[in-house]
């Protein structure tokens, strides 16, 4: 539709934005392009885009963070403001203990409830993780895969708990120790195979296999973290002895 015919058509903009939200073309964090970019993408004026976004926000389909942008999905609950302090009061091993209790169950539920489009998205995320060339990218896409599985479990309360756990990924210390573990153990091919096995089991609608595949994956990660943190602790002890 030509620009001049859609310039002030808010309904057209709303229809196109709904289609965008249903697609898998958004970034892993769900962030939408700027109003200017959306205006150019959709061939409508910025006023029409702004009005359409207001409707979507009123419906709870999007939310806005001051100074950051517009994101798909409902606005995070107010209690999430306290998640930072919750995360600060724990450590990597505690987080892994919780993940081992929760994520295999999420994988089992996903095997029963995931749609074909969801599974296709999972395979795409597995590929993105493997092809990422830096720690930040790997953490981003790895988090997106595990959250996709959690979301497909179809349990909102489980998903909220998972999101608290997933906030640990935003911590620089977590990224640093994870990348050290990957480098020391050369787990990249292993992780790819394990992620693929998890998604294969979900695609096969095999809850038991999906849960066990997730458990084995997390155990591998836990072992790598234990190994690298032990090495770090040992190095710090040796330094302390030298300085004593």
Short mmCIF file of C-alpha atoms in Angstrom, two decimals:
data_model
loop_
_atom_site.label_atom_id
_atom_site.label_comp_id
_atom_site.label_asym_id
_atom_site.label_seq_id
_atom_site.Cartn_x
_atom_site.Cartn_y
_atom_site.Cartn_z
CA UNK A 1 0.00 0.00 0.00
CA UNK A 2 1.54 3.38 -1.01
CA UNK A 3 2.76 5.71 1.70
CA UNK A 4 0.26 8.46 0.91
CA UNK A 5 -2.71 6.10 1.35
CA UNK A 6 -1.58 4.80 4.73
CA UNK A 7 0.04 7.92 6.21
CA UNK A 8 -2.75 8.49 8.73
CA UNK A 9 -4.21 4.99 8.85
CA UNK A 10 -3.80 3.93 12.48
CA UNK A 11 -5.90 0.79 11.94
CA UNK A 12 -3.55 -0.35 9.19
CA UNK A 13 -0.56 0.34 11.45
CA UNK A 14 -2.23 -1.60 14.27
CA UNK A 15 -2.87 -4.59 11.99
CA UNK A 16 0.73 -4.65 10.82
CA UNK A 17 2.10 -4.29 14.35
CA UNK A 18 -0.06 -7.18 15.55
CA UNK A 19 1.45 -9.28 12.76
CA UNK A 20 4.94 -8.19 13.84
CA UNK A 21 4.28 -9.26 17.42
CA UNK A 22 3.05 -12.67 16.22
CA UNK A 23 6.19 -13.22 14.15
CA UNK A 24 9.59 -14.42 15.31
CA UNK A 25 11.44 -11.44 13.84
CA UNK A 26 11.94 -9.48 17.07
CA UNK A 27 15.19 -9.53 19.05
CA UNK A 28 15.56 -12.15 21.77
CA UNK A 29 14.64 -9.57 24.43
CA UNK A 30 11.42 -8.67 22.58
CA UNK A 31 12.46 -5.08 21.89
CA UNK A 32 10.58 -3.34 19.06
CA UNK A 33 12.23 -0.98 16.56
CA UNK A 34 11.93 2.76 17.18
CA UNK A 35 8.80 4.66 16.08
CA UNK A 36 10.74 6.16 13.20
CA UNK A 37 11.95 2.77 12.02
CA UNK A 38 8.44 1.29 12.36
CA UNK A 39 7.04 4.18 10.36
CA UNK A 40 9.46 3.44 7.53
CA UNK A 41 8.92 -0.32 7.76
CA UNK A 42 5.13 -0.10 7.65
CA UNK A 43 4.83 2.81 5.22
CA UNK A 44 2.72 4.90 7.60
CA UNK A 45 3.21 8.15 9.47
CA UNK A 46 4.74 8.23 12.95
CA UNK A 47 1.45 9.54 14.36
CA UNK A 48 -0.34 6.39 13.15
CA UNK A 49 2.42 4.22 14.64
CA UNK A 50 2.21 6.07 17.96
CA UNK A 51 -1.57 5.62 18.15
CA UNK A 52 -1.33 1.93 17.30
CA UNK A 53 1.32 1.44 19.99
CA UNK A 54 -0.95 3.15 22.52
CA UNK A 55 -3.69 0.63 21.72
CA UNK A 56 -1.31 -2.30 22.07
CA UNK A 57 -0.01 -0.95 25.37
CA UNK A 58 -3.58 -0.58 26.68
CA UNK A 59 -4.21 -4.21 25.68
CA UNK A 60 -1.09 -5.35 27.55
CA UNK A 61 0.58 -6.53 24.34
CA UNK A 62 3.56 -4.19 24.73
CA UNK A 63 5.17 -2.09 27.46
CA UNK A 64 7.58 0.83 27.48
CA UNK A 65 10.67 1.46 29.57
CA UNK A 66 11.70 5.10 29.88
CA UNK A 67 14.96 5.73 28.06
CA UNK A 68 15.18 2.14 26.81
CA UNK A 69 12.39 1.50 24.32
CA UNK A 70 9.26 -0.55 23.67
CA UNK A 71 9.05 -4.29 24.38
CA UNK A 72 6.66 -7.07 23.41
CA UNK A 73 4.57 -8.70 26.13
CA UNK A 74 2.97 -7.48 29.36
CA UNK A 75 4.78 -5.07 31.66
CA UNK A 76 6.88 -6.96 34.25
CA UNK A 77 5.31 -7.23 37.69
CA UNK A 78 6.30 -4.59 40.22
CA UNK A 79 7.92 -7.22 42.43
CA UNK A 80 10.53 -7.80 39.73
CA UNK A 81 12.16 -4.55 40.92
CA UNK A 82 13.35 -6.58 43.92
CA UNK A 83 14.81 -9.39 41.84
CA UNK A 84 18.22 -7.70 41.78
CA UNK A 85 18.53 -7.96 45.55
CA UNK A 86 17.34 -11.57 45.46
CA UNK A 87 19.98 -12.46 42.88
CA UNK A 88 22.66 -10.56 44.81
CA UNK A 89 21.98 -12.74 47.85
CA UNK A 90 22.70 -16.02 46.09
CA UNK A 91 25.58 -17.67 44.23
CA UNK A 92 26.11 -19.72 41.08
CA UNK A 93 25.88 -23.09 42.80
CA UNK A 94 22.58 -22.23 44.47
CA UNK A 95 21.22 -21.10 41.12
CA UNK A 96 22.29 -24.38 39.50
CA UNK A 97 20.61 -26.38 42.27
CA UNK A 98 17.33 -24.58 41.58
CA UNK A 99 17.70 -24.95 37.81
CA UNK A 100 18.23 -28.69 38.19
CA UNK A 101 14.96 -28.97 40.13
CA UNK A 102 12.86 -26.79 37.82
CA UNK A 103 14.05 -26.88 34.21
CA UNK A 104 13.73 -30.65 33.63
CA UNK A 105 10.07 -30.30 34.65
CA UNK A 106 9.66 -27.37 32.25
CA UNK A 107 11.14 -29.46 29.43
CA UNK A 108 8.69 -32.27 30.22
CA UNK A 109 5.73 -29.89 30.07
CA UNK A 110 7.05 -28.31 26.87
CA UNK A 111 7.18 -31.77 25.27
CA UNK A 112 3.44 -32.04 25.91
CA UNK A 113 2.42 -28.49 25.02
CA UNK A 114 4.84 -26.89 22.55
CA UNK A 115 3.45 -26.04 19.12
CA UNK A 116 5.25 -26.81 15.86
CA UNK A 117 6.20 -23.14 15.42
CA UNK A 118 7.64 -23.08 18.95
CA UNK A 119 9.81 -26.10 18.23
CA UNK A 120 11.03 -24.57 14.97
CA UNK A 121 12.00 -21.48 16.95
CA UNK A 122 13.91 -23.66 19.45
CA UNK A 123 15.97 -25.24 16.68
CA UNK A 124 16.76 -21.78 15.33
CA UNK A 125 17.92 -20.63 18.78
CA UNK A 126 20.15 -23.71 19.16
CA UNK A 127 21.83 -22.71 15.90
CA UNK A 128 22.22 -19.08 16.99
CA UNK A 129 23.90 -20.16 20.25
CA UNK A 130 26.40 -22.32 18.39
CA UNK A 131 27.16 -19.64 15.79
CA UNK A 132 27.63 -16.82 18.35
CA UNK A 133 31.21 -15.61 18.46
CA UNK A 134 31.25 -13.82 21.82
CA UNK A 135 30.20 -14.50 25.41
CA UNK A 136 27.45 -11.89 25.46
CA UNK A 137 25.82 -13.34 22.35
CA UNK A 138 26.01 -16.89 23.63
CA UNK A 139 24.40 -15.91 26.93
CA UNK A 140 21.70 -13.94 25.13
CA UNK A 141 20.63 -16.76 22.81
CA UNK A 142 21.14 -19.50 25.41
CA UNK A 143 18.82 -17.59 27.75
CA UNK A 144 16.33 -17.16 24.92
CA UNK A 145 16.28 -20.92 24.24
CA UNK A 146 15.76 -21.89 27.86
CA UNK A 147 13.06 -19.24 28.24
CA UNK A 148 11.32 -20.47 25.08
CA UNK A 149 11.17 -23.94 26.63
CA UNK A 150 9.89 -22.48 29.91
CA UNK A 151 7.25 -20.45 28.07
CA UNK A 152 6.08 -23.49 26.12
CA UNK A 153 5.52 -25.33 29.40
CA UNK A 154 2.35 -23.24 29.66
CA UNK A 155 2.62 -22.51 33.38
CA UNK A 156 2.75 -18.81 34.23
CA UNK A 157 3.97 -19.34 37.79
CA UNK A 158 6.80 -21.59 36.64
CA UNK A 159 7.72 -18.96 34.04
CA UNK A 160 7.91 -16.22 36.69
CA UNK A 161 10.26 -18.34 38.80
CA UNK A 162 12.35 -19.08 35.73
CA UNK A 163 12.63 -15.36 34.91
CA UNK A 164 14.04 -14.69 38.37
CA UNK A 165 16.69 -17.37 37.80
CA UNK A 166 17.41 -16.07 34.31
CA UNK A 167 18.20 -12.61 35.66
CA UNK A 168 21.52 -14.00 36.85
CA UNK A 169 22.66 -13.93 33.21
CA UNK A 170 22.72 -10.12 33.35
CA UNK A 171 25.48 -10.24 35.95
CA UNK A 172 28.96 -9.71 34.50
CA UNK A 173 30.49 -12.15 36.97
CA UNK A 174 28.17 -14.88 35.69
CA UNK A 175 29.15 -14.25 32.08
CA UNK A 176 32.84 -14.24 32.96
CA UNK A 177 32.74 -17.52 34.89
CA UNK A 178 30.54 -19.17 32.24
CA UNK A 179 32.95 -18.20 29.47
CA UNK A 180 35.91 -19.50 31.49
CA UNK A 181 34.06 -22.78 31.98
CA UNK A 182 33.37 -23.03 28.25
CA UNK A 183 36.99 -22.33 27.34
CA UNK A 184 38.49 -24.65 29.94
CA UNK A 185 36.15 -27.55 29.18
CA UNK A 186 35.67 -26.88 25.45
CA UNK A 187 31.97 -27.48 25.92
CA UNK A 188 30.71 -25.69 22.81
CA UNK A 189 30.15 -28.84 20.65
CA UNK A 190 28.84 -30.71 23.70
CA UNK A 191 26.39 -27.91 24.47
CA UNK A 192 25.18 -27.88 20.86
CA UNK A 193 24.54 -31.62 20.94
CA UNK A 194 22.79 -31.43 24.30
CA UNK A 195 20.57 -28.52 23.24
CA UNK A 196 19.68 -30.44 20.08
CA UNK A 197 18.85 -33.54 22.12
CA UNK A 198 16.51 -31.52 24.35
CA UNK A 199 14.64 -30.01 21.40
CA UNK A 200 14.56 -33.38 19.58
CA UNK A 201 12.84 -34.92 22.62
CA UNK A 202 10.34 -32.05 22.81
CA UNK A 203 9.64 -32.42 19.07
CA UNK A 204 9.11 -36.17 19.59
CA UNK A 205 6.56 -35.41 22.35
CA UNK A 206 8.61 -37.49 24.77
CA UNK A 207 8.39 -35.82 28.22
CA UNK A 208 10.62 -38.34 30.02
CA UNK A 209 13.41 -38.02 27.44
CA UNK A 210 13.09 -34.23 27.34
CA UNK A 211 13.38 -33.97 31.12
CA UNK A 212 16.39 -36.28 31.26
CA UNK A 213 18.11 -34.47 28.37
CA UNK A 214 17.68 -31.16 30.19
CA UNK A 215 18.95 -32.68 33.44
CA UNK A 216 22.09 -34.03 31.76
CA UNK A 217 22.70 -30.66 30.11
CA UNK A 218 22.47 -28.79 33.41
CA UNK A 219 24.65 -31.36 35.19
CA UNK A 220 27.34 -30.80 32.56
CA UNK A 221 27.15 -27.06 33.15
CA UNK A 222 27.22 -27.53 36.91
CA UNK A 223 30.33 -29.73 36.69
CA UNK A 224 32.08 -27.15 34.50
CA UNK A 225 31.25 -24.36 36.93
CA UNK A 226 32.47 -26.38 39.90
CA UNK A 227 35.72 -27.14 38.09
CA UNK A 228 36.43 -23.55 37.07
CA UNK A 229 35.47 -22.02 40.42
CA UNK A 230 37.72 -24.55 42.17
CA UNK A 231 40.59 -23.49 39.91
CA UNK A 232 39.90 -19.82 40.65
CA UNK A 233 39.76 -20.45 44.40
CA UNK A 234 43.02 -22.44 44.22
CA UNK A 235 44.77 -19.64 42.30
CA UNK A 236 43.60 -17.03 44.80
CA UNK A 237 44.86 -19.19 47.67
CA UNK A 238 48.27 -19.51 46.05
CA UNK A 239 48.43 -15.74 45.55
CA UNK A 240 47.52 -15.20 49.23
CA UNK A 241 50.30 -17.56 50.29
CA UNK A 242 52.78 -15.67 48.14
CA UNK A 243 51.78 -12.33 49.65
CA UNK A 244 51.75 -13.64 53.23
#
